[in-house]
Amino acid sequence: MSLASDRAAETDRAAFFIDGRWATPSSTRTHIAIEAATGEVLGSARLGAESDIDAAVAAARTALDQGPWGKTTAVERAAAMTRFADALEARATEISTLVSRENGMPIGLSNAFNGVAPAALLRMYADWITDFPLEETRASALGSTIVRREPVGVVAAITPWNYPQILAMTKIAPALAAGCTVVLKPAPETALDSYILADAALEAGLPAGVLNIVLADREVGSYLVSHPGVDKVAFTGSTAAGRSIGAECGRLIRRVTLELGGKSASIVLDDADLDTFVQGLDSASLMNNSQTCTTQSRILAPRSRYDEVVDAVASYASAMTVGNPLDPTVTCGPMASESQLARVKHFIDVGVASGARLVTGGGSPRGADRGWFVEPTVFADVKNSDELAREEVFGPVLAVIPYDGDDDAVKIANDSNYGLAGSVWTADESRGLDIARRVRTGTIGINYYNLDLGAPFGGMKDSGIGRELGPEALSNYLEYKSIFASSAMIDE
């Protein structure tokens, strides 16, 4: 077989991973994948129907209730997860490259988040579950009580396109560790890399039905959310979609975690070292072409140093290398889709119309005659009440907002419907810590912003419900049961 036909076999997928095997879809509808940097066809994948969801949920239900997974010990699950990690590691380069072609993520970042991190999460939760007390006995007034932690059941995991592999694994790894089974519905925009995840699960010998993967559109995804065989929904995506999912789970009294959008603030204090701040802009505000829910797109600058901060942010943004994400020297790739590019351009127009000062960017990069590219863009003189400061852009558009004093900075940072991330930049870490404690957000960094896989991650307000990552994420996939027993029974 030629190299060209090998590549076609990898990027044209016409089956779903259900019950431990490749299953023929019941629908002939197909998603055409477009490469973000070129606008050319990358591959295709079949879109599922409700009957495909039924089959996947049934397989997960059987694996949990009747199959081997529901009877496994924590040690046995950990061993399976370790094999899964090994199989993913062997495919790390393939996965990372494909994701970069799908959504425009710079390859160095993709190597970390789509290549390395998923296997690391599997190993981390495998280690934790072997030492996690799934049963404990407590003395009670009439004997003893066994407090038992049991798997919540079948999990519907619904993931977005911006960090497809790690965001899938933030759900899969703790769910498998807890003893749950999973039906994963990836986003169509990054459909192709999910098949490599299935290839790894198959090679690792995960029991049939433990992990099932069905690509589907929003309508069929809604069917999965409300499916009677599902016990819990774990969703990452937009706040608008999260509202709908949360409402449905509330109606059904179904367990749910929602990791949603953000409009986070980066607070530059008057004593900040601007070199440190600028060095941190990539991870805090421009990571993955700012197609990141934690993007700190509101830069709060003290009036005493306002022009200095504006110049620093603009200089950094204008110096970014925009281009094909497979080039390791590129620091800003394309938007993930044509519709996403249109959204970003809309918000640039909104900023201009608001009277904010366009400092740099705002157009298409020179020579970008194909693909979905936009220049990193900085607006100054933005008011926190402006639409540009209220709505999530999900692209490289930063708004620099002036403030007067620490209390005003905290007030502006908290004046948002969102509360997912943030950062404080200061020469006085204790002062920064005081500010960080006052900002109502799920995560915040002092003089840097990088996620810690071992610590809980999630948002307040419209940024979500529940937490992923860290040992705390295990609780999302466990139910508590109290068994009242006599002391004599416990002693035996």
PDB file of N, CA and C in Angstrom, residues 181-239:
ATOM      1  N   THR A 181     -17.977   3.097  33.405  1.00  0.00           N
ATOM      2  CA  THR A 181     -17.775   2.897  31.980  1.00  0.00           C
ATOM      3  C   THR A 181     -18.166   4.189  31.261  1.00  0.00           C
ATOM      4  N   VAL A 182     -17.683   4.360  30.029  1.00  0.00           N
ATOM      5  CA  VAL A 182     -17.739   5.671  29.383  1.00  0.00           C
ATOM      6  C   VAL A 182     -18.244   5.560  27.948  1.00  0.00           C
ATOM      7  N   VAL A 183     -19.094   6.516  27.572  1.00  0.00           N
ATOM      8  CA  VAL A 183     -19.413   6.775  26.175  1.00  0.00           C
ATOM      9  C   VAL A 183     -18.901   8.178  25.864  1.00  0.00           C
ATOM     10  N   LEU A 184     -17.904   8.260  24.994  1.00  0.00           N
ATOM     11  CA  LEU A 184     -17.293   9.534  24.631  1.00  0.00           C
ATOM     12  C   LEU A 184     -17.891  10.039  23.324  1.00  0.00           C
ATOM     13  N   LYS A 185     -18.351  11.304  23.351  1.00  0.00           N
ATOM     14  CA  LYS A 185     -18.774  11.963  22.119  1.00  0.00           C
ATOM     15  C   LYS A 185     -17.829  13.131  21.860  1.00  0.00           C
ATOM     16  N   PRO A 186     -16.861  12.955  20.985  1.00  0.00           N
ATOM     17  CA  PRO A 186     -15.939  14.054  20.671  1.00  0.00           C
ATOM     18  C   PRO A 186     -16.590  15.068  19.740  1.00  0.00           C
ATOM     19  N   ALA A 187     -15.962  16.232  19.634  1.00  0.00           N
ATOM     20  CA  ALA A 187     -16.451  17.272  18.732  1.00  0.00           C
ATOM     21  C   ALA A 187     -16.141  16.890  17.284  1.00  0.00           C
ATOM     22  N   PRO A 188     -17.041  17.142  16.353  1.00  0.00           N
ATOM     23  CA  PRO A 188     -16.760  16.831  14.945  1.00  0.00           C
ATOM     24  C   PRO A 188     -15.499  17.519  14.418  1.00  0.00           C
ATOM     25  N   GLU A 189     -15.199  18.745  14.920  1.00  0.00           N
ATOM     26  CA  GLU A 189     -14.037  19.477  14.412  1.00  0.00           C
ATOM     27  C   GLU A 189     -12.729  18.727  14.652  1.00  0.00           C
ATOM     28  N   THR A 190     -12.690  17.900  15.678  1.00  0.00           N
ATOM     29  CA  THR A 190     -11.509  17.063  15.939  1.00  0.00           C
ATOM     30  C   THR A 190     -11.938  15.603  16.035  1.00  0.00           C
ATOM     31  N   ALA A 191     -12.623  15.171  15.011  1.00  0.00           N
ATOM     32  CA  ALA A 191     -13.140  13.803  14.987  1.00  0.00           C
ATOM     33  C   ALA A 191     -12.040  12.768  14.814  1.00  0.00           C
ATOM     34  N   LEU A 192     -11.055  13.083  13.988  1.00  0.00           N
ATOM     35  CA  LEU A 192     -10.134  12.053  13.532  1.00  0.00           C
ATOM     36  C   LEU A 192      -9.209  11.542  14.628  1.00  0.00           C
ATOM     37  N   ASP A 193      -8.752  12.441  15.516  1.00  0.00           N
ATOM     38  CA  ASP A 193      -7.819  11.985  16.546  1.00  0.00           C
ATOM     39  C   ASP A 193      -8.487  11.060  17.553  1.00  0.00           C
ATOM     40  N   SER A 194      -9.820  11.139  17.694  1.00  0.00           N
ATOM     41  CA  SER A 194     -10.508  10.262  18.647  1.00  0.00           C
ATOM     42  C   SER A 194     -10.395   8.797  18.236  1.00  0.00           C
ATOM     43  N   TYR A 195     -10.209   8.543  16.947  1.00  0.00           N
ATOM     44  CA  TYR A 195     -10.065   7.167  16.486  1.00  0.00           C
ATOM     45  C   TYR A 195      -8.731   6.574  16.932  1.00  0.00           C
ATOM     46  N   ILE A 196      -7.720   7.426  17.034  1.00  0.00           N
ATOM     47  CA  ILE A 196      -6.430   6.930  17.523  1.00  0.00           C
ATOM     48  C   ILE A 196      -6.548   6.568  18.994  1.00  0.00           C
ATOM     49  N   LEU A 197      -7.345   7.335  19.735  1.00  0.00           N
ATOM     50  CA  LEU A 197      -7.625   6.990  21.129  1.00  0.00           C
ATOM     51  C   LEU A 197      -8.268   5.607  21.210  1.00  0.00           C
ATOM     52  N   ALA A 198      -9.201   5.338  20.312  1.00  0.00           N
ATOM     53  CA  ALA A 198      -9.846   4.024  20.283  1.00  0.00           C
ATOM     54  C   ALA A 198      -8.852   2.922  19.902  1.00  0.00           C
ATOM     55  N   ASP A 199      -7.979   3.212  18.940  1.00  0.00           N
ATOM     56  CA  ASP A 199      -6.947   2.234  18.566  1.00  0.00           C
ATOM     57  C   ASP A 199      -6.111   1.834  19.783  1.00  0.00           C
ATOM     58  N   ALA A 200      -5.754   2.835  20.596  1.00  0.00           N
ATOM     59  CA  ALA A 200      -4.944   2.564  21.788  1.00  0.00           C
ATOM     60  C   ALA A 200      -5.717   1.742  22.808  1.00  0.00           C
ATOM     61  N   ALA A 201      -6.997   2.043  22.987  1.00  0.00           N
ATOM     62  CA  ALA A 201      -7.821   1.269  23.929  1.00  0.00           C
ATOM     63  C   ALA A 201      -7.931  -0.182  23.495  1.00  0.00           C
ATOM     64  N   LEU A 202      -8.059  -0.379  22.187  1.00  0.00           N
ATOM     65  CA  LEU A 202      -8.163  -1.735  21.653  1.00  0.00           C
ATOM     66  C   LEU A 202      -6.865  -2.494  21.872  1.00  0.00           C
ATOM     67  N   GLU A 203      -5.740  -1.843  21.591  1.00  0.00           N
ATOM     68  CA  GLU A 203      -4.443  -2.496  21.795  1.00  0.00           C
ATOM     69  C   GLU A 203      -4.199  -2.810  23.264  1.00  0.00           C
ATOM     70  N   ALA A 204      -4.659  -1.917  24.153  1.00  0.00           N
ATOM     71  CA  ALA A 204      -4.431  -2.103  25.589  1.00  0.00           C
ATOM     72  C   ALA A 204      -5.283  -3.218  26.177  1.00  0.00           C
ATOM     73  N   GLY A 205      -6.263  -3.683  25.427  1.00  0.00           N
ATOM     74  CA  GLY A 205      -7.111  -4.753  25.917  1.00  0.00           C
ATOM     75  C   GLY A 205      -8.132  -4.312  26.946  1.00  0.00           C
ATOM     76  N   LEU A 206      -8.596  -3.060  26.838  1.00  0.00           N
ATOM     77  CA  LEU A 206      -9.686  -2.663  27.725  1.00  0.00           C
ATOM     78  C   LEU A 206     -10.870  -3.583  27.466  1.00  0.00           C
ATOM     79  N   PRO A 207     -11.514  -4.075  28.501  1.00  0.00           N
ATOM     80  CA  PRO A 207     -12.649  -4.972  28.279  1.00  0.00           C
ATOM     81  C   PRO A 207     -13.728  -4.313  27.423  1.00  0.00           C
ATOM     82  N   ALA A 208     -14.445  -5.132  26.680  1.00  0.00           N
ATOM     83  CA  ALA A 208     -15.486  -4.634  25.780  1.00  0.00           C
ATOM     84  C   ALA A 208     -16.497  -3.792  26.544  1.00  0.00           C
ATOM     85  N   GLY A 209     -16.828  -2.631  25.980  1.00  0.00           N
ATOM     86  CA  GLY A 209     -17.844  -1.767  26.552  1.00  0.00           C
ATOM     87  C   GLY A 209     -17.361  -0.779  27.582  1.00  0.00           C
ATOM     88  N   VAL A 210     -16.111  -0.889  28.012  1.00  0.00           N
ATOM     89  CA  VAL A 210     -15.596   0.027  29.036  1.00  0.00           C
ATOM     90  C   VAL A 210     -15.463   1.440  28.472  1.00  0.00           C
ATOM     91  N   LEU A 211     -14.946   1.558  27.258  1.00  0.00           N
ATOM     92  CA  LEU A 211     -14.847   2.841  26.575  1.00  0.00           C
ATOM     93  C   LEU A 211     -15.467   2.697  25.198  1.00  0.00           C
ATOM     94  N   ASN A 212     -16.422   3.559  24.901  1.00  0.00           N
ATOM     95  CA  ASN A 212     -17.087   3.562  23.608  1.00  0.00           C
ATOM     96  C   ASN A 212     -16.999   4.973  23.041  1.00  0.00           C
ATOM     97  N   ILE A 213     -16.767   5.088  21.729  1.00  0.00           N
ATOM     98  CA  ILE A 213     -16.577   6.405  21.113  1.00  0.00           C
ATOM     99  C   ILE A 213     -17.485   6.528  19.900  1.00  0.00           C
ATOM    100  N   VAL A 214     -18.376   7.516  19.961  1.00  0.00           N
ATOM    101  CA  VAL A 214     -19.312   7.760  18.862  1.00  0.00           C
ATOM    102  C   VAL A 214     -19.260   9.236  18.506  1.00  0.00           C
ATOM    103  N   LEU A 215     -18.879   9.536  17.282  1.00  0.00           N
ATOM    104  CA  LEU A 215     -18.901  10.916  16.791  1.00  0.00           C
ATOM    105  C   LEU A 215     -20.336  11.283  16.437  1.00  0.00           C
ATOM    106  N   ALA A 216     -20.761  12.465  16.871  1.00  0.00           N
ATOM    107  CA  ALA A 216     -22.138  12.874  16.585  1.00  0.00           C
ATOM    108  C   ALA A 216     -22.241  14.385  16.599  1.00  0.00           C
ATOM    109  N   ASP A 217     -23.302  14.891  16.001  1.00  0.00           N
ATOM    110  CA  ASP A 217     -23.554  16.318  16.017  1.00  0.00           C
ATOM    111  C   ASP A 217     -24.279  16.705  17.301  1.00  0.00           C
ATOM    112  N   ARG A 218     -24.654  17.975  17.411  1.00  0.00           N
ATOM    113  CA  ARG A 218     -25.243  18.481  18.654  1.00  0.00           C
ATOM    114  C   ARG A 218     -26.574  17.807  18.972  1.00  0.00           C
ATOM    115  N   GLU A 219     -27.377  17.566  17.949  1.00  0.00           N
ATOM    116  CA  GLU A 219     -28.697  16.967  18.189  1.00  0.00           C
ATOM    117  C   GLU A 219     -28.575  15.570  18.774  1.00  0.00           C
ATOM    118  N   VAL A 220     -27.704  14.750  18.206  1.00  0.00           N
ATOM    119  CA  VAL A 220     -27.514  13.396  18.717  1.00  0.00           C
ATOM    120  C   VAL A 220     -26.785  13.433  20.054  1.00  0.00           C
ATOM    121  N   GLY A 221     -25.928  14.435  20.234  1.00  0.00           N
ATOM    122  CA  GLY A 221     -25.296  14.621  21.539  1.00  0.00           C
ATOM    123  C   GLY A 221     -26.324  14.891  22.623  1.00  0.00           C
ATOM    124  N   SER A 222     -27.347  15.666  22.295  1.00  0.00           N
ATOM    125  CA  SER A 222     -28.423  15.922  23.256  1.00  0.00           C
ATOM    126  C   SER A 222     -29.150  14.631  23.613  1.00  0.00           C
ATOM    127  N   TYR A 223     -29.299  13.755  22.642  1.00  0.00           N
ATOM    128  CA  TYR A 223     -29.922  12.454  22.905  1.00  0.00           C
ATOM    129  C   TYR A 223     -29.090  11.650  23.905  1.00  0.00           C
ATOM    130  N   LEU A 224     -27.763  11.721  23.781  1.00  0.00           N
ATOM    131  CA  LEU A 224     -26.891  11.036  24.730  1.00  0.00           C
ATOM    132  C   LEU A 224     -27.072  11.594  26.141  1.00  0.00           C
ATOM    133  N   VAL A 225     -27.157  12.917  26.255  1.00  0.00           N
ATOM    134  CA  VAL A 225     -27.317  13.552  27.567  1.00  0.00           C
ATOM    135  C   VAL A 225     -28.563  13.049  28.282  1.00  0.00           C
ATOM    136  N   SER A 226     -29.645  12.886  27.543  1.00  0.00           N
ATOM    137  CA  SER A 226     -30.917  12.498  28.163  1.00  0.00           C
ATOM    138  C   SER A 226     -31.176  10.997  28.123  1.00  0.00           C
ATOM    139  N   HIS A 227     -30.216  10.214  27.663  1.00  0.00           N
ATOM    140  CA  HIS A 227     -30.415   8.769  27.510  1.00  0.00           C
ATOM    141  C   HIS A 227     -30.680   8.124  28.875  1.00  0.00           C
ATOM    142  N   PRO A 228     -31.701   7.267  28.975  1.00  0.00           N
ATOM    143  CA  PRO A 228     -32.023   6.660  30.274  1.00  0.00           C
ATOM    144  C   PRO A 228     -30.945   5.732  30.818  1.00  0.00           C
ATOM    145  N   GLY A 229     -30.031   5.283  29.959  1.00  0.00           N
ATOM    146  CA  GLY A 229     -28.967   4.397  30.430  1.00  0.00           C
ATOM    147  C   GLY A 229     -27.747   5.119  30.958  1.00  0.00           C
ATOM    148  N   VAL A 230     -27.752   6.450  30.906  1.00  0.00           N
ATOM    149  CA  VAL A 230     -26.622   7.256  31.377  1.00  0.00           C
ATOM    150  C   VAL A 230     -26.862   7.699  32.822  1.00  0.00           C
ATOM    151  N   ASP A 231     -25.828   7.600  33.644  1.00  0.00           N
ATOM    152  CA  ASP A 231     -25.935   7.997  35.053  1.00  0.00           C
ATOM    153  C   ASP A 231     -25.318   9.359  35.336  1.00  0.00           C
ATOM    154  N   LYS A 232     -24.361   9.758  34.521  1.00  0.00           N
ATOM    155  CA  LYS A 232     -23.665  11.026  34.755  1.00  0.00           C
ATOM    156  C   LYS A 232     -23.191  11.610  33.435  1.00  0.00           C
ATOM    157  N   VAL A 233     -23.214  12.936  33.350  1.00  0.00           N
ATOM    158  CA  VAL A 233     -22.706  13.649  32.179  1.00  0.00           C
ATOM    159  C   VAL A 233     -21.513  14.492  32.606  1.00  0.00           C
ATOM    160  N   ALA A 234     -20.425  14.384  31.860  1.00  0.00           N
ATOM    161  CA  ALA A 234     -19.243  15.228  32.066  1.00  0.00           C
ATOM    162  C   ALA A 234     -19.019  16.007  30.776  1.00  0.00           C
ATOM    163  N   PHE A 235     -19.146  17.321  30.860  1.00  0.00           N
ATOM    164  CA  PHE A 235     -19.139  18.156  29.655  1.00  0.00           C
ATOM    165  C   PHE A 235     -18.111  19.259  29.769  1.00  0.00           C
ATOM    166  N   THR A 236     -17.386  19.497  28.694  1.00  0.00           N
ATOM    167  CA  THR A 236     -16.569  20.690  28.535  1.00  0.00           C
ATOM    168  C   THR A 236     -16.975  21.371  27.244  1.00  0.00           C
ATOM    169  N   GLY A 237     -17.252  22.679  27.338  1.00  0.00           N
ATOM    170  CA  GLY A 237     -17.656  23.404  26.148  1.00  0.00           C
ATOM    171  C   GLY A 237     -18.185  24.776  26.490  1.00  0.00           C
ATOM    172  N   SER A 238     -19.014  25.303  25.643  1.00  0.00           N
ATOM    173  CA  SER A 238     -19.505  26.661  25.817  1.00  0.00           C
ATOM    174  C   SER A 238     -20.498  26.754  26.971  1.00  0.00           C
ATOM    175  N   THR A 239     -20.601  27.948  27.529  1.00  0.00           N
ATOM    176  CA  THR A 239     -21.555  28.167  28.610  1.00  0.00           C
ATOM    177  C   THR A 239     -22.983  27.988  28.108  1.00  0.00           C
TER     178      THR A 239
END
